[in-house]
Structure formats: structure tokens, C-alpha cells
Coordinates of C-alpha atoms in Angstrom, one line a residue:
M19 CA -4.4 -13.3 -20.6
A20 CA -1.6 -13.3 -18.3
S21 CA -3.2 -14.2 -15.1
P22 CA -2.1 -11.8 -12.0
S23 CA 0.9 -12.0 -10.2
P24 CA 0.7 -14.6 -7.1
L25 CA 2.6 -11.9 -4.8
S26 CA -0.1 -9.0 -6.1
G27 CA -1.9 -9.2 -2.4
V28 CA 1.6 -8.9 -0.9
L29 CA 3.1 -5.2 0.4
L30 CA 6.7 -3.7 0.7
L31 CA 5.9 -1.6 3.6
C32 CA 9.1 0.9 3.5
I33 CA 9.2 2.7 7.3
D34 CA 10.8 6.1 7.4
L35 CA 14.0 5.8 4.6
Q36 CA 14.6 9.8 5.0
P37 CA 17.9 11.4 4.4
A38 CA 17.5 12.5 7.4
F39 CA 17.5 9.0 8.7
L40 CA 19.4 7.4 6.1
K41 CA 22.6 9.2 7.2
V42 CA 22.9 8.7 10.6
I43 CA 22.4 4.7 10.7
Q44 CA 25.3 2.9 10.9
D45 CA 26.1 1.4 7.0
G46 CA 23.8 3.9 6.0
D47 CA 24.3 3.6 2.3
T48 CA 24.5 -0.1 2.4
L49 CA 20.6 -0.2 3.8
L50 CA 20.1 2.1 1.3
K51 CA 21.1 -0.2 -1.6
R52 CA 19.7 -3.3 0.2
C53 CA 16.4 -1.5 0.3
A54 CA 16.4 -0.7 -3.5
F55 CA 17.2 -3.9 -4.0
A56 CA 13.8 -4.9 -2.3
I57 CA 11.7 -2.6 -3.7
E58 CA 12.9 -3.4 -7.7
A59 CA 12.5 -6.8 -6.6
A60 CA 8.9 -6.4 -5.1
V61 CA 7.7 -4.1 -8.1
G62 CA 9.5 -7.1 -11.1
L63 CA 7.4 -9.9 -8.8
G64 CA 4.3 -7.6 -9.1
M65 CA 4.6 -6.5 -5.4
Q66 CA 2.6 -3.6 -4.3
V67 CA 5.1 -1.1 -2.7
A68 CA 4.0 1.8 0.1
F69 CA 6.1 4.3 2.0
T70 CA 6.2 6.1 5.0
E71 CA 7.4 9.6 5.9
Q72 CA 8.6 10.7 9.9
L73 CA 7.2 14.3 9.9
P74 CA 8.5 15.1 6.2
R75 CA 7.6 18.7 6.5
K76 CA 10.6 18.6 9.1
L77 CA 12.8 16.0 8.0
G78 CA 12.1 15.7 4.2
G79 CA 10.8 12.8 2.5
T80 CA 11.9 9.3 1.3
A81 CA 14.9 9.1 -0.7
P82 CA 14.5 10.1 -4.2
E83 CA 16.1 7.6 -5.8
L84 CA 13.9 4.3 -3.5
L85 CA 10.9 6.4 -4.9
A86 CA 11.8 6.5 -8.3
L87 CA 11.9 2.5 -8.5
A88 CA 8.2 2.6 -7.6
P89 CA 6.8 5.7 -8.9
D90 CA 3.0 4.5 -7.9
A91 CA 4.0 4.1 -4.3
A92 CA 1.6 5.2 -1.7
V93 CA 3.6 7.3 0.5
H94 CA 2.5 7.9 4.0
A95 CA 3.3 11.4 6.2
K96 CA 3.0 10.3 10.0
S97 CA 3.5 12.1 12.8
T98 CA 3.5 8.9 15.2
F99 CA 6.6 7.1 15.7
S100 CA 5.2 4.0 15.8
V101 CA 4.1 3.1 11.6
F102 CA 0.3 1.5 12.9
A103 CA -0.5 4.7 14.9
D104 CA -1.4 6.4 11.8
D105 CA -4.7 5.7 10.0
G106 CA -3.6 6.2 6.5
I107 CA -1.1 3.2 6.9
N108 CA -3.8 1.3 8.7
E109 CA -6.4 2.0 5.5
T110 CA -3.7 0.8 3.0
L111 CA -3.0 -2.1 5.1
R112 CA -6.4 -3.1 5.0
V113 CA -7.9 -4.9 1.6
N114 CA -11.0 -6.1 1.8
G115 CA -10.8 -5.4 5.6
R116 CA -8.2 -8.3 5.4
A117 CA -4.7 -8.5 6.4
R118 CA -2.3 -11.3 7.9
M119 CA 0.8 -12.4 9.1
T120 CA 2.1 -15.5 7.1
T121 CA 5.3 -17.8 7.2
D122 CA 4.5 -19.3 3.9
A123 CA 8.2 -19.9 2.4
T124 CA 6.5 -19.8 -1.0
L125 CA 5.9 -16.0 -0.4
L126 CA 8.6 -15.3 1.6
E127 CA 11.7 -17.1 -0.9
P128 CA 11.6 -15.1 -3.8
L129 CA 12.2 -12.1 -1.0
A130 CA 15.8 -13.3 0.0
M131 CA 18.3 -11.4 0.5
Q132 CA 22.1 -13.0 0.5
E133 CA 20.2 -16.3 0.0
K134 CA 18.1 -15.4 3.6
A135 CA 14.8 -15.4 3.3
P136 CA 12.2 -13.2 5.7
K137 CA 10.7 -15.4 8.3
L138 CA 7.7 -13.7 8.3
G139 CA 5.6 -11.1 6.0
L140 CA 2.4 -9.4 5.9
V141 CA -0.2 -10.7 3.4
V142 CA -3.1 -7.6 2.2

């Protein structure tokens, strides 16, 4: 029996990747491609993926091409600017009441883009 991925407790939180925002962000197409890469990598590494959507009834939902890459991902609508002001998102981040920030290179190196690993991650 295969053991679970050591990254199964790591969450990639994709915040407000809605076409309404992406089209007004400088290099929005590049951002979309980089996010797609990160989502594909996260899914391939056995990580959890979740999305937030700012006022989806008014602004539309997450870019469908990104949602398709993580069909089991949780999607949280929010009406606050801060992603952490929403109870649903906070519940997603809470597993057994624990979440922590990490600088552990063994967790962050697989997430590198253009040979640059993130310096900080959230372990759920």
C-alpha cells in the first residue's frame, strides 16, 4: 500500500483568480499560466488546492481552466477584501485546529518556479 504524500497536509490557496481581475492585471495571461503550473504541480504532488472568489455573483467565478486542473478543490465565495476575514476559508485552513507557517526547504523546494522556491508556506 502506498503511503500518503508528505505534502498531503499542504494547501495551495488560489486567491481571486477570476477573469474580471485577470484581464486588468498587468501580464494577467502570464499570471494565469503560472497559476496553472502551480495548481498542476500541487495536484501532482498530492497537495490540497482551494480557491477563493471575490463577490462571484457580481464578478464571476474562478477562471474555468484553473478549476478544471483541480476538480476536487474547495471553492469559497467571499465578500471581504481580506481572504482571512471569511469563516469558510478559515475552516478550510483549520485541520484538527492546527495550521502553521513554514520555511522548511524540503516542503517548499518542490514548489519552485523558474528555479526559485517560495520562502514561506502555510502547512495545514
